[in-house]
Short mmCIF file of C-alpha atoms and ligand atoms in Angstrom, two decimals:
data_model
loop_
_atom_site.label_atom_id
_atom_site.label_comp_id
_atom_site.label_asym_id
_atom_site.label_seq_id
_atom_site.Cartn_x
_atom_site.Cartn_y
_atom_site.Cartn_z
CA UNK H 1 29.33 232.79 -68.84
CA UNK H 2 25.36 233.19 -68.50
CA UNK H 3 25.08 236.34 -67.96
CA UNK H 4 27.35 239.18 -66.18
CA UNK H 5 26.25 242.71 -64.73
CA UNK H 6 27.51 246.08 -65.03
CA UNK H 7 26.62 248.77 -61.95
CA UNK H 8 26.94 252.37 -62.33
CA UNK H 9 27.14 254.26 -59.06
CA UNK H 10 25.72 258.04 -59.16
CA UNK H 11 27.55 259.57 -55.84
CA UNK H 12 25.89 263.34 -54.95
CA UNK H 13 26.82 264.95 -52.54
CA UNK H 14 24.78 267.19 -49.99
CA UNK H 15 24.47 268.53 -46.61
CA UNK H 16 20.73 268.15 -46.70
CA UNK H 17 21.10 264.67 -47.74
CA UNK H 18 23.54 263.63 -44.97
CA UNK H 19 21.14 265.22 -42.14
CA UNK H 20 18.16 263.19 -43.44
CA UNK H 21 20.14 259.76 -43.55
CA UNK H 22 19.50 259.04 -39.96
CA UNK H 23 15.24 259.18 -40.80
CA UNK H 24 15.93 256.40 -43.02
CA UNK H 25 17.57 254.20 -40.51
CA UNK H 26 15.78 252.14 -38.30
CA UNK H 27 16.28 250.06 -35.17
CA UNK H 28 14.89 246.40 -35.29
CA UNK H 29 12.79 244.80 -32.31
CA UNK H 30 12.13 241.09 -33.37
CA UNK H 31 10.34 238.58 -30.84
CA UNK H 32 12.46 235.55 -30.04
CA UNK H 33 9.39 233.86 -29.58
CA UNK H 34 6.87 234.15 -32.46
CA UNK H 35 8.89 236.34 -34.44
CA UNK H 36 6.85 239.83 -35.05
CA UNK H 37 8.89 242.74 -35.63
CA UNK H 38 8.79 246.51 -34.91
CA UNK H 39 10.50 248.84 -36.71
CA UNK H 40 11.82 252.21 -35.01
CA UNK H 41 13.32 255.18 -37.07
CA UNK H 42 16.95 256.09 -34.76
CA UNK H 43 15.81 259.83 -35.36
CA UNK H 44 13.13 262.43 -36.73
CA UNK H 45 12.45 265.51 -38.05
CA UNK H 46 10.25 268.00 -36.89
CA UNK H 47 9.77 272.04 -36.38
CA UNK H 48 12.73 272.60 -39.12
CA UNK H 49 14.98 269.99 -36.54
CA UNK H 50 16.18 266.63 -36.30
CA UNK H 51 16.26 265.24 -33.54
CA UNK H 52 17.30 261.57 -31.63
CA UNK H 53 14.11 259.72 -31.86
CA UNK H 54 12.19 259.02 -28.40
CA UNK H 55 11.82 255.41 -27.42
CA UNK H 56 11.55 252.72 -27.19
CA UNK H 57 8.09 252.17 -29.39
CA UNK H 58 7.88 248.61 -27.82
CA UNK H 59 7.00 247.33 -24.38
CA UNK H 60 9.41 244.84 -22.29
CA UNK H 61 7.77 242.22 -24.15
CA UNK H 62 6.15 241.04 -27.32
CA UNK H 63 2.41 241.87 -26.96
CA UNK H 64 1.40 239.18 -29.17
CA UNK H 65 3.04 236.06 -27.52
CA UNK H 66 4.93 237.77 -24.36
CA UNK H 67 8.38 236.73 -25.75
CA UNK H 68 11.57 239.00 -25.39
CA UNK H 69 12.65 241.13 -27.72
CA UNK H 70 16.11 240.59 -30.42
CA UNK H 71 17.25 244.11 -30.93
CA UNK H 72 19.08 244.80 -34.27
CA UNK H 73 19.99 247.10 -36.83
CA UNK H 74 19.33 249.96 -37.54
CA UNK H 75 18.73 248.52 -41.33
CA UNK H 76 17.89 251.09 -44.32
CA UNK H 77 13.99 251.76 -44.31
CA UNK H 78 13.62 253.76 -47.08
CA UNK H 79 12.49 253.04 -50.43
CA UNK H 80 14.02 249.89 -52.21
CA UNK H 81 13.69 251.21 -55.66
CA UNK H 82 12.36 254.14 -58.47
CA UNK H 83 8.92 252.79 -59.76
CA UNK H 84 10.06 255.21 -63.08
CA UNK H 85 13.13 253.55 -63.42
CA UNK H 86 11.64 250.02 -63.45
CA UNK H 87 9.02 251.21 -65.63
CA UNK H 88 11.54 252.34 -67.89
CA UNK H 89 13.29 248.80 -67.92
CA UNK H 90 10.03 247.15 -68.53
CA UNK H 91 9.38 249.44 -71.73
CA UNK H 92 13.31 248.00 -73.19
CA UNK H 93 12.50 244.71 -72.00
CA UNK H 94 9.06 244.83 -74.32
CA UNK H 95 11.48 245.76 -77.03
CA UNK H 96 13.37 242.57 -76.45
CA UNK H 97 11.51 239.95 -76.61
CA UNK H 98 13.87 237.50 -78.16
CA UNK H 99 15.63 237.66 -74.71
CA UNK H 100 15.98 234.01 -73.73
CA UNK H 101 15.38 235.02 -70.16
CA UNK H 102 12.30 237.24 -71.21
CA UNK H 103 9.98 235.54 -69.01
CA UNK H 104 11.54 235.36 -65.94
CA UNK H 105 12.57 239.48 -66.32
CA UNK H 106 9.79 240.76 -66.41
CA UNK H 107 8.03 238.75 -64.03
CA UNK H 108 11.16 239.86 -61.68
CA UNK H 109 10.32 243.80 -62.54
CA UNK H 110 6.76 243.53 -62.41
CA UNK H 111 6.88 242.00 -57.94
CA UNK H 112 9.73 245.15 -57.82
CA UNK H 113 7.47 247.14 -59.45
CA UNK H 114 4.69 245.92 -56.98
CA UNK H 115 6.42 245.74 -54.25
CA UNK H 116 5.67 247.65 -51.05
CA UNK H 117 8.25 249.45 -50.14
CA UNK H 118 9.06 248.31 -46.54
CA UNK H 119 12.12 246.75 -45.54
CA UNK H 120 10.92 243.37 -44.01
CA UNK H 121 8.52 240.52 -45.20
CA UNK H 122 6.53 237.93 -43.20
CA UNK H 123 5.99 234.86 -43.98
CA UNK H 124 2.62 233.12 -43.26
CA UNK H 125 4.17 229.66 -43.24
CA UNK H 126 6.22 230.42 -40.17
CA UNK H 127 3.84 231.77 -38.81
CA UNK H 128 1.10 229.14 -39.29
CA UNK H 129 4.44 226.89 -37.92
CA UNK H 130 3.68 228.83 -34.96
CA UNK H 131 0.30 228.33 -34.33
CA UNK H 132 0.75 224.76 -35.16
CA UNK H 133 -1.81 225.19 -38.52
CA UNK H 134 -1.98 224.66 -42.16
CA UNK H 135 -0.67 227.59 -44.32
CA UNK H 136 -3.84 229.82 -45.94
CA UNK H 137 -3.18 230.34 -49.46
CA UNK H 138 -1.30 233.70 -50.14
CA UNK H 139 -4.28 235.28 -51.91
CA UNK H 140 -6.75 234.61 -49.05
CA UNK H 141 -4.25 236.73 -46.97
CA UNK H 142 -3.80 239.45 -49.35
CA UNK H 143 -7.45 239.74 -49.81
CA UNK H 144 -7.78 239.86 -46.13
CA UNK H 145 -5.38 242.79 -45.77
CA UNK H 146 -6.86 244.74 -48.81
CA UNK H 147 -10.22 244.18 -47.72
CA UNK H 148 -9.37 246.10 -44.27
CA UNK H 149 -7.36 248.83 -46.14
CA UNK H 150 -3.94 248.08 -46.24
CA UNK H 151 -1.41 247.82 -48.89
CA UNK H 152 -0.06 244.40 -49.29
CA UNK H 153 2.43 242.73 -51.82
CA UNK H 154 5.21 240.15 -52.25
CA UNK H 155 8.68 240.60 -51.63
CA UNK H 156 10.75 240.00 -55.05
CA UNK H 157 13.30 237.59 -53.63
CA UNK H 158 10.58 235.50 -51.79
CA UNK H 159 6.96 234.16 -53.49
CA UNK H 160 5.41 232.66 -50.19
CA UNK H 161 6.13 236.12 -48.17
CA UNK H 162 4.17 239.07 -47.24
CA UNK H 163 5.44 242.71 -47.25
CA UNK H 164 2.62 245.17 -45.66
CA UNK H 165 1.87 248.26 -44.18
CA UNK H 166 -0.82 246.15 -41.56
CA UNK H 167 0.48 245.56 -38.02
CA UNK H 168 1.42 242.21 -36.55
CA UNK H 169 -1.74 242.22 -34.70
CA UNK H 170 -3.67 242.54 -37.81
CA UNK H 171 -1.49 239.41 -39.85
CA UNK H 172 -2.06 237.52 -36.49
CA UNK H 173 -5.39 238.54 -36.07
CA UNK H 174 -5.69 236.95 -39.59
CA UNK H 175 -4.04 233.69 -39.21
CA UNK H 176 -5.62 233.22 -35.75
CA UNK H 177 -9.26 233.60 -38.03
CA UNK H 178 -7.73 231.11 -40.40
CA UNK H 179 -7.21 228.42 -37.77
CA UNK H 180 -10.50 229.19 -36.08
CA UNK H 181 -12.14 228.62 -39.77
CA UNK H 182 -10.11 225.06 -40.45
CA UNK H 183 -10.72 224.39 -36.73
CA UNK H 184 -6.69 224.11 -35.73
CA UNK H 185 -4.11 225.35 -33.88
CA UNK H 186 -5.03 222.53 -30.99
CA UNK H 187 -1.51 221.47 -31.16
CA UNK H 188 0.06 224.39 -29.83
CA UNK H 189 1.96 223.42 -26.74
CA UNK H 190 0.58 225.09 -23.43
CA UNK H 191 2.75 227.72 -22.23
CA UNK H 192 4.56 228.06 -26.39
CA UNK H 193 4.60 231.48 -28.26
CA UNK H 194 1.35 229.84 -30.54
CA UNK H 195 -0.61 228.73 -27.75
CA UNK H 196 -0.33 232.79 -25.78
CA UNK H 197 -0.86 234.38 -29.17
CA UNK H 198 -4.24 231.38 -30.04
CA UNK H 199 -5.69 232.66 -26.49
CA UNK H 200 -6.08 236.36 -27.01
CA UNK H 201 -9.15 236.96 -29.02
CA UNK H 202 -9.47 238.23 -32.29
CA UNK H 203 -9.66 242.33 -32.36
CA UNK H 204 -10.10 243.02 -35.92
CA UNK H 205 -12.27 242.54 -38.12
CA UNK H 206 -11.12 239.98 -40.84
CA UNK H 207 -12.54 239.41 -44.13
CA UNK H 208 -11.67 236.75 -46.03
CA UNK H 209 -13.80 237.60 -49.49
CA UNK H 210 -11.48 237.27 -52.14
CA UNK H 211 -10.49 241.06 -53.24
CA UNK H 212 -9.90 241.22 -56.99
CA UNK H 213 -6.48 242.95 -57.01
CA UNK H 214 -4.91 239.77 -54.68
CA UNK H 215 -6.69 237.47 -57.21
CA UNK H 216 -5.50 239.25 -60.48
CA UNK H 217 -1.75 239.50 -58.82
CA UNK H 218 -1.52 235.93 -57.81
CA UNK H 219 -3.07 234.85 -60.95
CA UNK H 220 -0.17 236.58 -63.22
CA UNK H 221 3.36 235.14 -63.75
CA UNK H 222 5.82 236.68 -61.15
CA UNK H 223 8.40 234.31 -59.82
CA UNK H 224 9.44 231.99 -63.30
CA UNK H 225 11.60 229.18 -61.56
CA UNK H 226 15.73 229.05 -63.26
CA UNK H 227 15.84 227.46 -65.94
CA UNK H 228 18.18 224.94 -64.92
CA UNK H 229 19.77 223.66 -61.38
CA UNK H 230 22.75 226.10 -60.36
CA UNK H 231 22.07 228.84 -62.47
CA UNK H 232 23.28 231.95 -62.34
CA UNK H 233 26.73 233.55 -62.49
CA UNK H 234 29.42 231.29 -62.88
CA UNK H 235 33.25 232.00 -61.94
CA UNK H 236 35.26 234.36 -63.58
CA UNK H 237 36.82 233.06 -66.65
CA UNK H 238 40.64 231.95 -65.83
CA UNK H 239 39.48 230.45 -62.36
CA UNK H 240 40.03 226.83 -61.78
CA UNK H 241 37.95 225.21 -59.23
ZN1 LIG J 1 6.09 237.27 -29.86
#
């Protein structure tokens, strides 16, 4: 066995707590066609009252490429973790250090522990697959969405994604400045998702110049690859395969 895991469930119970579960449930809206995504709460809470949340916050198409919308959920949108709880694992992993797997947990805890705490990631390579151009490097991105005031981080179970507070028409905004800059994107089909979203200009401003947190975080080690092909948890003892 490499390694097993033991979780401990803390169940409390409250009426307060059971009336705010539907603010952290949200309806999905993702575009068949270029694949931006809106998130909408299913209810809110205002003047002491919650309420059925008014909707929907989208129009009857995507406005960045015109495509229809997927509807799905609703998903959790709360927070995905306690930063003081995985600051308190870091602090007994420092105590460790003999741990074989050292490395690779506490670059795990350190993308949780910088992680923005939104439910769903983007990732520029599909989405330079839609504009038919080359992928900008992650950091150029980040620095981008720092530089215009947004918080911006990786998602812990994916290096080459994006989890941000920015709207789609600020990430598209970005990648549309990207191709302008390598001069691509000509291969977008007429008529495709890439092609509609390449011919509306540019609304934002977008700053490439490299912003010293994105730099510092991509510099660090985050994502250590396994150590070895298939690793992980194997079958319970006793099982024959
Ligand atoms: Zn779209």
């Amino acid at each position: 066995m490499d390694f097993y895991i033991r979780v401990f469930v803390r169940v409390r119970t409250s009426a307060a707590g059971v009336k705010d579960s539907p603010l952290l449930a949200s309806r999905v809206y993702q575009c068949t066609g270029c694949g931006t995504f809106e998130l909408e709460p299913v209810a809110k809470f205002g003047n002491s009252k919650y309420t059925p949340a008014t909707g929907p916050k989208v129009g009857q198409s995507c406005p960045q490429c015109g495509g229809k919308w997927h509807i799905g959920g609703p998903i959790y949108n709360g927070d995905i973790h306690t930063p003081s709880f995985v600051d308190r694992v870091l602090a007994e992993l420092d105590k460790e250090e003999e741990f074989q797997s050292h490395k690779r947990l506490r670059g795990l805890l350190t993308a949780v522990k910088e992680e923005v705490h939104v439910p769903l990631f983007y990732s520029p390579g599909s989405m330079a697959n839609t504009l038919r151009c080359s992928t900008p490097p992650l950091a150029m991105l980040k620095s981008a969405i720092i530089n215009a005031g947004y918080i911006v981080s990786q998602c812990h179970t994916e290096p080459l994604s994006l989890k941000t507070n920015a709207p789609s028409s600020f990430l598209w905004d970005a990648m549309k400045a990207w191709a302008k800059q390598k001069g691509e994107g000509g291969g977008a089909k007429k008529g495709s998702p890439g092609a509609s979203i390449l011919a509306r200009e540019i609304t934002h401003e977008i700053d490439f110049s490299a912003a010293e947190e994105a730099e510092r975080k991509a510099e660090s080690v985050r994502f250590v690859p396994a150590p070895e092909a298939g690793w992980g948890p194997k079958p319970r003892a006793g099982t024959k395969r």
